[in-house]
Coordinates of C-alpha atoms and ligand atoms in Angstrom, one line a residue:
Chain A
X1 CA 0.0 0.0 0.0
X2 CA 1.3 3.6 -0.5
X3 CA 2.3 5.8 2.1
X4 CA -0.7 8.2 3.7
X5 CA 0.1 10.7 6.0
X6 CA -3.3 11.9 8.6
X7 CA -3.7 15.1 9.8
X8 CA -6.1 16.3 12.3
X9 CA -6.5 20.1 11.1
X10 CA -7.4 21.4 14.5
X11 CA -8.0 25.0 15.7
X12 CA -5.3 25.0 18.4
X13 CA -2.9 22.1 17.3
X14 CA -1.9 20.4 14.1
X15 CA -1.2 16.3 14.8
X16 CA 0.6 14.9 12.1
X17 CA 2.0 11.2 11.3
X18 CA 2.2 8.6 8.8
X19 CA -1.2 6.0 9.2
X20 CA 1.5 3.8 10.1
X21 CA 3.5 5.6 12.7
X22 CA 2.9 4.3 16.7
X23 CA 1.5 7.8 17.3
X24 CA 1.1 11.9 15.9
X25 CA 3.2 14.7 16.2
X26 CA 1.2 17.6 18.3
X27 CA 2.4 20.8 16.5
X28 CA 0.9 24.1 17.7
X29 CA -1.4 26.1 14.6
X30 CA -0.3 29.0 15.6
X31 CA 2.4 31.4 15.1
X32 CA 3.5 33.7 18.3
X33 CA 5.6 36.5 19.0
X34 CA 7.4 37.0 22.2
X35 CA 7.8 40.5 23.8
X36 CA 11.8 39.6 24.4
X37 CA 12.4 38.5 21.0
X38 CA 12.0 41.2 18.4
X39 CA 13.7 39.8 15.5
X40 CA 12.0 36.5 15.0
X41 CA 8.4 34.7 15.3
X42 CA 8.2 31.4 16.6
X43 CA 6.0 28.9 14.5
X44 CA 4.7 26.1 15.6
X45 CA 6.6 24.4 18.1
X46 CA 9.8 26.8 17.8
X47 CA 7.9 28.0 21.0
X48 CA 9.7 26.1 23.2
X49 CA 13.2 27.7 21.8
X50 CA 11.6 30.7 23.5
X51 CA 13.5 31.6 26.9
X52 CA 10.6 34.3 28.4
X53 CA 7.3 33.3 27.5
X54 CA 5.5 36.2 29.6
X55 CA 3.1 38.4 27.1
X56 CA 3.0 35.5 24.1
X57 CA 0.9 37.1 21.1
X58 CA -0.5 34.5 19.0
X59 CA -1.5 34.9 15.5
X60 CA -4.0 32.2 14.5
X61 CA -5.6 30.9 10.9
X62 CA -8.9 30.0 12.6
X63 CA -11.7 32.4 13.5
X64 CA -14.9 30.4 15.7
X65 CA -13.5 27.1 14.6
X66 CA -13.0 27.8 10.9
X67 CA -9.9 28.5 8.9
X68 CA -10.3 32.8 7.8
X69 CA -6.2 33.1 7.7
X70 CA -5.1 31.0 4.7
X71 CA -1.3 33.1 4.5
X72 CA -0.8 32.4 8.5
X73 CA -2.1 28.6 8.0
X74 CA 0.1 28.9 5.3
X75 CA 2.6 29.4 6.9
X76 CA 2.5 27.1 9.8
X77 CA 2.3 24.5 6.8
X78 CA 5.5 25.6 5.3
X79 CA 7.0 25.0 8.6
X80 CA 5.8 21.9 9.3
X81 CA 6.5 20.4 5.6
X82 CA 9.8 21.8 5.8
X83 CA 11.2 21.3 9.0
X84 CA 8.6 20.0 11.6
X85 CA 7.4 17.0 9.5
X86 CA 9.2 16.8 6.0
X87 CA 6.8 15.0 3.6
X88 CA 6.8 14.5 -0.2
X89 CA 3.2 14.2 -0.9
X90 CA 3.7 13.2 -4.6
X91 CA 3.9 9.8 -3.3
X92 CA 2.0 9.9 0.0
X93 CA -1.5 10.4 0.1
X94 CA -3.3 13.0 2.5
X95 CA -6.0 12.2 4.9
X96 CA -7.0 15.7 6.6
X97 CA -9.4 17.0 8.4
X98 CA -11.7 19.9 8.3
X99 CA -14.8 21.1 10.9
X100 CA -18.2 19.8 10.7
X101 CA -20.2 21.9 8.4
X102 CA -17.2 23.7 7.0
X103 CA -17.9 26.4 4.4
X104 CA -17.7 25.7 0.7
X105 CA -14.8 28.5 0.1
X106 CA -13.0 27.2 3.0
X107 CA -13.1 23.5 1.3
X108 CA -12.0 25.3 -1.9
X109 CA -9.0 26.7 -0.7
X110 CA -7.6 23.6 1.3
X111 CA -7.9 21.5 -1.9
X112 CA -6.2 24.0 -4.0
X113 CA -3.3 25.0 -1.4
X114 CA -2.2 21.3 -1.3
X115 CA -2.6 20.2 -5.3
X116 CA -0.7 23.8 -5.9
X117 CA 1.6 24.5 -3.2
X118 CA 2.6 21.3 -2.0
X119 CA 2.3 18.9 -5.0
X120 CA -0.4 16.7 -3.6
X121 CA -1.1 13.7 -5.3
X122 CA -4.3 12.8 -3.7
X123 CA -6.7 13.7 -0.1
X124 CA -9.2 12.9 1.4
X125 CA -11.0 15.4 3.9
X126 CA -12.9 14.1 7.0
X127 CA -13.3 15.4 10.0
X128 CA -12.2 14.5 13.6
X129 CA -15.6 12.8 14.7
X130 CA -15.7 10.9 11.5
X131 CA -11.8 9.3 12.3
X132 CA -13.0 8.7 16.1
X133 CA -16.0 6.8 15.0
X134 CA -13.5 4.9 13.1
X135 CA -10.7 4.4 16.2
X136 CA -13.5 4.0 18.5
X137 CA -15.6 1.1 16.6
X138 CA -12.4 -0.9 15.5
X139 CA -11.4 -1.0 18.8
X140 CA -14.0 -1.8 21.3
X141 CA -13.4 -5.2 22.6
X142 CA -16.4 -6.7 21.5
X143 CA -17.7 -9.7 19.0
X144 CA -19.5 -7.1 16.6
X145 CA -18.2 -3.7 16.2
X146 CA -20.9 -1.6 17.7
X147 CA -23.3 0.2 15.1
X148 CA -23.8 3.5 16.2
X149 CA -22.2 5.8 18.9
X150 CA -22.0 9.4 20.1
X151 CA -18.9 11.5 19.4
X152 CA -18.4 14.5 21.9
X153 CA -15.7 16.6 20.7
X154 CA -14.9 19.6 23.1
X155 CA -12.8 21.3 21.3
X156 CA -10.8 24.6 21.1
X157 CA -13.1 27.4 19.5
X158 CA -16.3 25.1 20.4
X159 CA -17.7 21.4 21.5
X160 CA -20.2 19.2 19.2
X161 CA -22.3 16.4 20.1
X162 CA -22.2 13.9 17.1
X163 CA -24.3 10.9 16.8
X164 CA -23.1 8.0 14.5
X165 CA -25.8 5.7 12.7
X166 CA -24.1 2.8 10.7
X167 CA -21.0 4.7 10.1
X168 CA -22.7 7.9 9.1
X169 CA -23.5 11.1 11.3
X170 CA -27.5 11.8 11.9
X171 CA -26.3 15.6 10.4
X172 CA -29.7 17.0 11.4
X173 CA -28.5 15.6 15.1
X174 CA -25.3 17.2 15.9
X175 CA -25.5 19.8 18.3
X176 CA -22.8 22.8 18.7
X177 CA -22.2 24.3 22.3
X178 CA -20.2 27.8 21.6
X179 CA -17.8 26.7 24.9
X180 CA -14.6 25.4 24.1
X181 CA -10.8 25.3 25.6
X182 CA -10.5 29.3 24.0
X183 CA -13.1 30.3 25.5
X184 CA -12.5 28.7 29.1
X185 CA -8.7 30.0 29.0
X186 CA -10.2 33.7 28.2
X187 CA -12.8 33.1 31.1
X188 CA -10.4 32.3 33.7
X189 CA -7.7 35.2 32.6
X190 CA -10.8 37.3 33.0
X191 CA -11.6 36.0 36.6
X192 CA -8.0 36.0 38.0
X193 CA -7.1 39.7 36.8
X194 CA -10.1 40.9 38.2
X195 CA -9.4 39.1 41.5
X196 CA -5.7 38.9 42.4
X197 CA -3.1 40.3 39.5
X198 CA -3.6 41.3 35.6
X199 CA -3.0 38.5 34.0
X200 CA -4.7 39.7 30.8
X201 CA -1.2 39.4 28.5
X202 CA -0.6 36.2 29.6
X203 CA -2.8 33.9 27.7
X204 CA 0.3 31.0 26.9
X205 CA 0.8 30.7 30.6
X206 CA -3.0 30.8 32.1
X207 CA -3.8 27.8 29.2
X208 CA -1.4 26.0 31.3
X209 CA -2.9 26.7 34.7
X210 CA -5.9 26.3 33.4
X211 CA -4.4 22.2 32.4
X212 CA -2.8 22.0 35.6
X213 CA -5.6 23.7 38.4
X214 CA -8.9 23.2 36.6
X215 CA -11.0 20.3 37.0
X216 CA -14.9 19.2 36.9
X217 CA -16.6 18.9 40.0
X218 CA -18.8 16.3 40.5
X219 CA -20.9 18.0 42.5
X220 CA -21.3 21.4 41.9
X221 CA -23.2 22.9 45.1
X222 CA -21.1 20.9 47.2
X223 CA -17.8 22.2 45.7
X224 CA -19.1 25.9 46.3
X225 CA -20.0 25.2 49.8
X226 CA -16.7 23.8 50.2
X227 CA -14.4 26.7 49.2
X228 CA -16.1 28.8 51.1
X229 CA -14.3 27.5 54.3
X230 CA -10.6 27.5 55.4
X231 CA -7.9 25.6 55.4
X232 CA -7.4 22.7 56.2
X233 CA -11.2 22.0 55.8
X234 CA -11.4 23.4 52.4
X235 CA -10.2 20.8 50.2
X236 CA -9.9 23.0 46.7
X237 CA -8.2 25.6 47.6
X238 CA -4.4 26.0 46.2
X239 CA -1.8 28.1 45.2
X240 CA -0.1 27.9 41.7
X241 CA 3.1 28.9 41.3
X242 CA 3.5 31.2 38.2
X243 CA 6.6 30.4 35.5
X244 CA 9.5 33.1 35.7
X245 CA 11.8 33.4 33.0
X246 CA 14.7 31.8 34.8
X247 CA 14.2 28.8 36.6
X248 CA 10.3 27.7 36.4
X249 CA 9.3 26.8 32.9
X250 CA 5.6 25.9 33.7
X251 CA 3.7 26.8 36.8
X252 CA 2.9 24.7 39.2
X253 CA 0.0 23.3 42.1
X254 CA 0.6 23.3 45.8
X255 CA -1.5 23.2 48.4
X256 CA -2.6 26.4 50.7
X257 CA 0.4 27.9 52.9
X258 CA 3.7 25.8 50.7
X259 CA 4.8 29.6 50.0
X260 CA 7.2 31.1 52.5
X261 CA 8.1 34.3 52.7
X262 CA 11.5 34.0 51.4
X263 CA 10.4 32.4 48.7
X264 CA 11.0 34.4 45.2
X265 CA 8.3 33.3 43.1
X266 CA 5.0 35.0 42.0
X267 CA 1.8 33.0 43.2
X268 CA -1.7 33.2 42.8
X269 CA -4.3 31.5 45.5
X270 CA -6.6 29.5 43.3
X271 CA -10.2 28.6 44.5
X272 CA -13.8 28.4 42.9
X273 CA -11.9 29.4 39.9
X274 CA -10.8 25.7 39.8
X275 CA -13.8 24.0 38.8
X276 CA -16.3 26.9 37.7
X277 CA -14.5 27.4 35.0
X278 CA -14.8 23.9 33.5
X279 CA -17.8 24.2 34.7
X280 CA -19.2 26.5 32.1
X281 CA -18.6 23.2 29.6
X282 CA -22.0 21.8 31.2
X283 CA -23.8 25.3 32.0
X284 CA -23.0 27.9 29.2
X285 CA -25.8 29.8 30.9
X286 CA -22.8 30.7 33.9
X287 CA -21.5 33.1 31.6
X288 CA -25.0 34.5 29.8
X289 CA -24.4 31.9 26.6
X290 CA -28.2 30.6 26.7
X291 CA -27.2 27.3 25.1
X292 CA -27.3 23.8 26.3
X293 CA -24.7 21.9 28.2
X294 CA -22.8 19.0 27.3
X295 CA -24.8 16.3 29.0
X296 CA -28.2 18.2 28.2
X297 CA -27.3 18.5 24.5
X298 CA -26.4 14.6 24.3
X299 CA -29.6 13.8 25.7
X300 CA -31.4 16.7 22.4
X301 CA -28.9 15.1 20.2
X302 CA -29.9 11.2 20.6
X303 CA -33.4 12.1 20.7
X304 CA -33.2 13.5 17.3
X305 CA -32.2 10.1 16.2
X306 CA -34.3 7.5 14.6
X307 CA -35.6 5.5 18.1
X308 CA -34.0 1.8 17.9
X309 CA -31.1 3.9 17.2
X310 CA -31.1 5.3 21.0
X311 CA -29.8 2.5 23.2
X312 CA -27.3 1.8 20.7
X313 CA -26.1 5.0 20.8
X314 CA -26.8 5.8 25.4
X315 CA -24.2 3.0 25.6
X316 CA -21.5 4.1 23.3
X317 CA -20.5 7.8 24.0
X318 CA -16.9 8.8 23.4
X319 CA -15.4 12.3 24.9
X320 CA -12.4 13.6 22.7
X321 CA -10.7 17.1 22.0
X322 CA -8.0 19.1 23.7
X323 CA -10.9 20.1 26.5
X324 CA -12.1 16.6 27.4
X325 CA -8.5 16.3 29.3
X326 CA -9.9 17.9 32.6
X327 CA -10.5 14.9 35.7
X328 CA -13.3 14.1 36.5
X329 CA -15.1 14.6 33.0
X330 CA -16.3 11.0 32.7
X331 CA -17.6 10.9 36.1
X332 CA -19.6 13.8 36.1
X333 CA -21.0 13.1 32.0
X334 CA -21.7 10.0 32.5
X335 CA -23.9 10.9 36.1
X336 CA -25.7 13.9 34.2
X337 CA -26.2 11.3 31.4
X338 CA -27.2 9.0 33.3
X339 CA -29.5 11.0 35.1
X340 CA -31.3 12.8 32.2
X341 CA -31.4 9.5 29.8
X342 CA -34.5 6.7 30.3
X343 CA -34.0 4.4 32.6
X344 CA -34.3 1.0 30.6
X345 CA -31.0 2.3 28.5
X346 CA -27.8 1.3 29.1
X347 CA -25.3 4.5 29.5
X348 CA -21.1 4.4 28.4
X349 CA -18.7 7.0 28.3
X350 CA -15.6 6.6 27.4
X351 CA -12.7 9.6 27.9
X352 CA -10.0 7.8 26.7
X353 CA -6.5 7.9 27.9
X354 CA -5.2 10.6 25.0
X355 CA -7.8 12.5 24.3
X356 CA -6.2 15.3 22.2
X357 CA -4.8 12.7 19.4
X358 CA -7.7 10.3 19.6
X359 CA -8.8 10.7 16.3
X360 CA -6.0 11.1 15.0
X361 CA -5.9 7.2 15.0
X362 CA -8.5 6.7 13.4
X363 CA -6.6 7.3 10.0
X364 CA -5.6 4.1 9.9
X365 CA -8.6 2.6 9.6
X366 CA -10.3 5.0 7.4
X367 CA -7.0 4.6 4.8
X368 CA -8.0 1.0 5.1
X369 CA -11.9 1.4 4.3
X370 CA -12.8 -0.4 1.0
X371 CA -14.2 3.2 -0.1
X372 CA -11.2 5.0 1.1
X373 CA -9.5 5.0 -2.3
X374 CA -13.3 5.9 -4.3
X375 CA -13.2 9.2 -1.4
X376 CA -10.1 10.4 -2.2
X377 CA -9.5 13.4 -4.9
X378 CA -6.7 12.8 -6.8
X379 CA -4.9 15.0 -9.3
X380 CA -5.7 13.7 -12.2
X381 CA -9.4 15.1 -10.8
X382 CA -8.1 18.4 -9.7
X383 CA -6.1 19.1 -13.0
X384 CA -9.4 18.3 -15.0
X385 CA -12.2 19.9 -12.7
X386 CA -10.2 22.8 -10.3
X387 CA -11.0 22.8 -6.9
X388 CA -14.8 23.8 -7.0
X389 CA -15.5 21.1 -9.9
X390 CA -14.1 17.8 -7.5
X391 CA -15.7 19.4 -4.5
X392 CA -19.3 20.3 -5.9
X393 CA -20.0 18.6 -9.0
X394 CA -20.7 21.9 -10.7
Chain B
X1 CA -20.1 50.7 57.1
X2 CA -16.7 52.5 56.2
X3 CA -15.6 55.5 55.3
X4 CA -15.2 54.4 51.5
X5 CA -18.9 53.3 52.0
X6 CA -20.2 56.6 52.7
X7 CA -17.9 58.9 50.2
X8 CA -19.6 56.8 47.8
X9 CA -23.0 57.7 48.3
X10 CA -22.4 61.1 47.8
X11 CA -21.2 60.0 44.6
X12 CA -23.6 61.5 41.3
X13 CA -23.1 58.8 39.8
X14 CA -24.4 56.5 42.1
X15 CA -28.0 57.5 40.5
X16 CA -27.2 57.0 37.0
X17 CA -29.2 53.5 36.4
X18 CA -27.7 51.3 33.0
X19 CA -31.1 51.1 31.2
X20 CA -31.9 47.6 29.8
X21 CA -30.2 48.2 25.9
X22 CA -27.0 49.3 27.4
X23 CA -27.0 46.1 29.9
X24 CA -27.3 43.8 26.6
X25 CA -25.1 45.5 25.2
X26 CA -22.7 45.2 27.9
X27 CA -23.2 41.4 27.9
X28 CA -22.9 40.9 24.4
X29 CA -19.3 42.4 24.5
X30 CA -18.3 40.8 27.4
X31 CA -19.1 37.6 25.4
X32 CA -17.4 39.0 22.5
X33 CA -14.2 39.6 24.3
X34 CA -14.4 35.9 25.4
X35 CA -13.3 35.4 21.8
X36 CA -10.2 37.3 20.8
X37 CA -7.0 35.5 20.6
X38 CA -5.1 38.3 22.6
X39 CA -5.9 41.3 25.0
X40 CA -2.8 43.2 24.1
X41 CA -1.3 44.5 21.0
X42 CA 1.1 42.9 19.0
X43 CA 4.3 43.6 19.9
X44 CA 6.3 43.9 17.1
X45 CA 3.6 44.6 14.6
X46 CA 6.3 45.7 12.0
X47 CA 8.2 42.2 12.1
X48 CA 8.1 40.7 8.4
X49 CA 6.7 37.4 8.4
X50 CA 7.3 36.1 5.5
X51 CA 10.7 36.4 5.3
X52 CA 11.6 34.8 9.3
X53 CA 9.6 31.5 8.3
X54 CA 11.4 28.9 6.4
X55 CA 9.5 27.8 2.7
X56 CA 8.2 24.8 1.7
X57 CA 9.5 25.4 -2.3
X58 CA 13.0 24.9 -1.2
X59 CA 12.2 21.6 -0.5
X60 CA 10.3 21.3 -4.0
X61 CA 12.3 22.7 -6.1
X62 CA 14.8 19.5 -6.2
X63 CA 11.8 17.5 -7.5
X64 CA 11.1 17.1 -11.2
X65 CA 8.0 17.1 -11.7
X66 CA 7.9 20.7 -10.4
X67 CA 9.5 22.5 -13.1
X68 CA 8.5 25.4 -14.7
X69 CA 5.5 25.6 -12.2
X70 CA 5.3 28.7 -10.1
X71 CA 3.9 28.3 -6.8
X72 CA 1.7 30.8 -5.3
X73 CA 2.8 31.7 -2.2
X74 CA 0.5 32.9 1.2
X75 CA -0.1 36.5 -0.2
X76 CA -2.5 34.9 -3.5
X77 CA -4.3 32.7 -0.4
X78 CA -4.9 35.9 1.5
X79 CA -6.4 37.7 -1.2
X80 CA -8.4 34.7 -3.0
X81 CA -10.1 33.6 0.0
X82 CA -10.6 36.8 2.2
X83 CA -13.9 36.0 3.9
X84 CA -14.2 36.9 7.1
X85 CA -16.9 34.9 9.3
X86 CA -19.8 36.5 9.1
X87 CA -19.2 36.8 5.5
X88 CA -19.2 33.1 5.6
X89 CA -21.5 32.6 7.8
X90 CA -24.1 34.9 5.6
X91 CA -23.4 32.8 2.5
X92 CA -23.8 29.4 4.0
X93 CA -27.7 30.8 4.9
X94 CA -28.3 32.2 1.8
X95 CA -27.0 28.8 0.0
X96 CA -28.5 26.6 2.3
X97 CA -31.4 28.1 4.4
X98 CA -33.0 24.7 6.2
X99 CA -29.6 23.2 7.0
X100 CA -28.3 21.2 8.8
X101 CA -25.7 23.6 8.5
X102 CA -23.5 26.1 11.2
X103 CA -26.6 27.6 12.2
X104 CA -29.1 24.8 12.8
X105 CA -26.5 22.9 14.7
X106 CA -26.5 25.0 17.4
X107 CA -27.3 24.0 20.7
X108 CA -30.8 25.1 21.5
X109 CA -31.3 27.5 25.2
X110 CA -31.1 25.0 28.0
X111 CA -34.2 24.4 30.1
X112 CA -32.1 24.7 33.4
X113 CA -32.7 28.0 35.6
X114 CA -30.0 30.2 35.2
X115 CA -28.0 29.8 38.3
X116 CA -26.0 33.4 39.4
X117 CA -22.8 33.8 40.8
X118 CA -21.1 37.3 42.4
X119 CA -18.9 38.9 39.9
X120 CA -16.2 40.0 42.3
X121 CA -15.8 36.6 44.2
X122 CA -17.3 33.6 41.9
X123 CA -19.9 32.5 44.7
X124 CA -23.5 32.2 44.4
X125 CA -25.4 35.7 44.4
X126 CA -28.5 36.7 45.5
X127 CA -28.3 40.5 45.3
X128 CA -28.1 42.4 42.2
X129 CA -26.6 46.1 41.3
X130 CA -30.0 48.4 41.0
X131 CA -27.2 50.7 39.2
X132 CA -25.8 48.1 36.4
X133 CA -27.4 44.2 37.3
X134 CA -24.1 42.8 38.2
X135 CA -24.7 40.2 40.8
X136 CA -23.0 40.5 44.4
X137 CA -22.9 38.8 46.9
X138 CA -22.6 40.7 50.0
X139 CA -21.6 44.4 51.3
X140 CA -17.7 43.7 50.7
X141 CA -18.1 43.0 46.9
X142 CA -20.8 45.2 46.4
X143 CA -18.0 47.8 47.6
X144 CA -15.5 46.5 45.4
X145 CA -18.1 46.3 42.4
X146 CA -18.9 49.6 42.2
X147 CA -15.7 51.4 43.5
X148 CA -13.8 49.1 40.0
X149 CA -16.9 48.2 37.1
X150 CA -19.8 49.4 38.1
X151 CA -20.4 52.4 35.6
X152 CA -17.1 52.0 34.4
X153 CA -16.3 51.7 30.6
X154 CA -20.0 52.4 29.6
X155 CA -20.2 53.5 26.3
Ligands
ZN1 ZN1 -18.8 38.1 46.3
ZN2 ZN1 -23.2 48.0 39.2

């Protein structure tokens, strides 16, 4: 078989791998600029050549989940075919992902960048649910593959709910939440420089206390009630030590009190912050964005499938995307699930253990789909038809 | 109640009450800035990208099947496929009014109470600002709200 490179196209990080490799390359999609370094952007993962990373400016190609910035995604490409990731896709076919519902222009313009800038020989676009269908049916450890099954992607610029009939999404089903890891990372920079320090610059280093302080409570009242005590008795309180430019790359937890006085580093007391934020996943409403939550919308989503579809799909929900990484996010979906769904069904949900790159496995199965090599547009299509004639049948 | 308390009351603009547009209006670009990929500006907005970030046509210019074929670099990109999202977004209805598409995906208003939480502190609120709505929780934020936000930045 012929080489085929998959990659998952996301908002916030390119992954990136041969079909056949044991797992992705995670490649920021951005390109940044440092306040110490004038003479020089960093792309991609050049980031981490970057000695101070206070004040990080970030240029992105995608606007609400879709790609507006073709010359910066451009260039993040160039970067990555060059020097991250050096392919020759003459002889490798693409697999590569685009969002669910993704405009027609948009679709235009990624077929015509890689036939005429990178010498494509053929792609096939997907998107991430579609390649997590694929991972997650081909490897449950069962004697049939299951039939249907629920994709929930929280991603960077949003989340979808995406139910799976017979290897097809219900497309009248899907359901978008406008809360994603953007979003929650803006929320909580908000929140902290209105509370303890201006922190507003710094979104590169709150992302990362929001990874390492965040998590989903699993019971929401209880939580509140809790931080409102003191130490020792409050058990979610802690401080997080903020990255300087010399000795502490990434911030760091620690409980209440760790700080001494000799002690040189900046430090921020975190506390509700820790799980209201996240929080925001299940109640948009938090924050005035009059939308359903994640377990509410599965529950809208599965009941706008075909019936004898339903149990099928109750006991095989599977929670990918950058976001889904918090704890306690299978706990807590799979009681609000399980609480909202009837009671006869049987409920799963599965975060699995990588989250981020799960779909990205799911290109091996796709390349290996009896229709993978009718799906794929290959140049001899694009030379005769342009972009708009293999992607709409004008 | 403190000193700080009582200067305030004296304050004018202690009366001024945000009438219900402005409040929206308030809320909708609080949202807004929930979206933007920085708060600050850009550094070093003079910094040339282009020629900083290594090209992918060195590598392709060794193969070839490639000659005599120009490529077309980011700028054609830029200029082919400037849409911004609304743009798009406007399109995609026109083209396709009953969906599914963007719009009809969205996730429909939830049918949970809206639960409301102090704006200085994060806890549950029951009190609300008579001047702006912001939600407080008790005397202390209530100080803090309208000595930092309250009818701050209205425009
Ligand atoms: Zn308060
Ligand atoms: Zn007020």
């Amino acid at each position: 078989m012929d080489s085929v490179v998959c990659l998952d196209n996301g908002a916030c990080s390119i992954k990136i791998g041969y079909i056949t490799d044991e797992k992705p390359k995670v490649i920021p999609n951005c390109i940044m600029k440092a306040k110490s370094e004038k003479r020089r952007p960093f792309i991609g993962n050049q980031i981490e050549e970057c000695r101070d990373i206070s004040g990080i400016f970030y240029i992105l190609s995608f606007t609400k989940g879709y790609i507006t910035n073709w010359e910066v995604q451009k260039n993040v490409y160039d970067y990555i075919f060059s020097t991250e990731f050096p392919v020759n896709f003459s002889d490798t076919k693409l697999i590569i992902t685009e969002p669910l519902f993704n405009f027609p222009i948009i679709q235009e313009a990624m077929v015509e960048i890689f036939f005429e800038e990178y010498d494509c020989c053929a792609m096939a676009k997907t998107t991430a649910p579609d390649l997590c269908y694929y991972q997650y049916t081909n490897t449950q450890d069962l004697d049939e593959p299951p039939l249907c099954c629920v994709v929930i992607d929280v991603g960077y610029s949003f989340s979808h709910i995406v139910p799976f009939v017979k290897g097809k999404k219900v497309l009248s089903a899907i359901r978008r939440i406008d809360v994603g890891g953007k979003l929650l990372t803006n929320h909580l920079k908000e929140i902290i420089s209105y509370r303890y320090l201006n922190v507003m610059d710094e979104s590169y280093v709150i992302n990362q206390m929001k990874e390492d302080g965040c998590f989903i409570s699993q019971d929401f009242n209880s939580d509140m009630a809790n931080a409102k005590l003191k130490y020792p008795e409050n058990k979610i309180a802690r401080e997080y030590v903020l990255p300087d430019c010399t000795t502490i790359r990434r911030g760091y937890l620690q409980p209440p009190g760790t700080a001494k006085k000799t002690d040189d580093y900046q430090m921020l007391r975190l506390n509700n912050e820790r799980f209201a934020v996240p929080e925001l996943l299940f109640h948009p409403l938090d924050i005035g964005i009059d939308q359903m939550g994640l377990a509410e919308a599965t529950i809208h989503a599965i009941n706008a499938c075909p019936e004898e579809t339903r149990p099928h799909l109750f006991a095989n929900i599977i929670v990918v995307g950058g976001s889904a990484k918090f704890s306690g996010m299978q706990t807590r979906l799979y009681k609000d699930i399980r609480s909202m769904a009837p009671e006869f069904f049987t409920v799963n949900v599965t975060v699995p253990e990588e989250p981020q790159t799960y779909s990205w496995y799911g290109g091996q199965y796709l390349a290996n789909d009896p229709n993978f090599e009718q799906s794929l547009i290959t140049r001899q299509d694009y030379e005769e038809n342009g972009a708009r004639g293999v992607l709409f049948d004008e | 109640m403190s000193m700080r308390e009582s200067g305030r009351i004296k304050d004018a603009e202690k009366k001024r009450v945000l009438d219900d547009v402005t409040r929206k209006r308030r809320a909708r670009k609080a949202l807004e800035a929930l979206e933007q990929d920085n708060f600050q500006q850009d550094p070093h907005a003079d910094l040339v990208m282009s020629k900083k970030i290594p090209k992918f046509n060195n590598s392709l210019d060794n193969n070839p099947r490639r000659k005599g074929r120009k490529t077309r670099g980011a700028d054609y990109y830029r200029i082919k496929y400037r849409k911004t999202f609304q743009q798009l977004l406007e399109e995609d209805r026109q083209a396709n009014p009953n969906g599914p598409n963007y719009i009809t995906a969205q996730s429909p208003p939830t049918s949970y109470p809206q639960r409301h939480f102090c704006a200085v502190c994060g806890f549950p609120s029951s009190y609300t600002c008579t001047s702006c709505g912001t939600r407080f929780c008790c005397l202390k934020c209530q100080g803090t709200h309208q000595d930092t936000r309250c009818l701050k930045f209205v425009s």
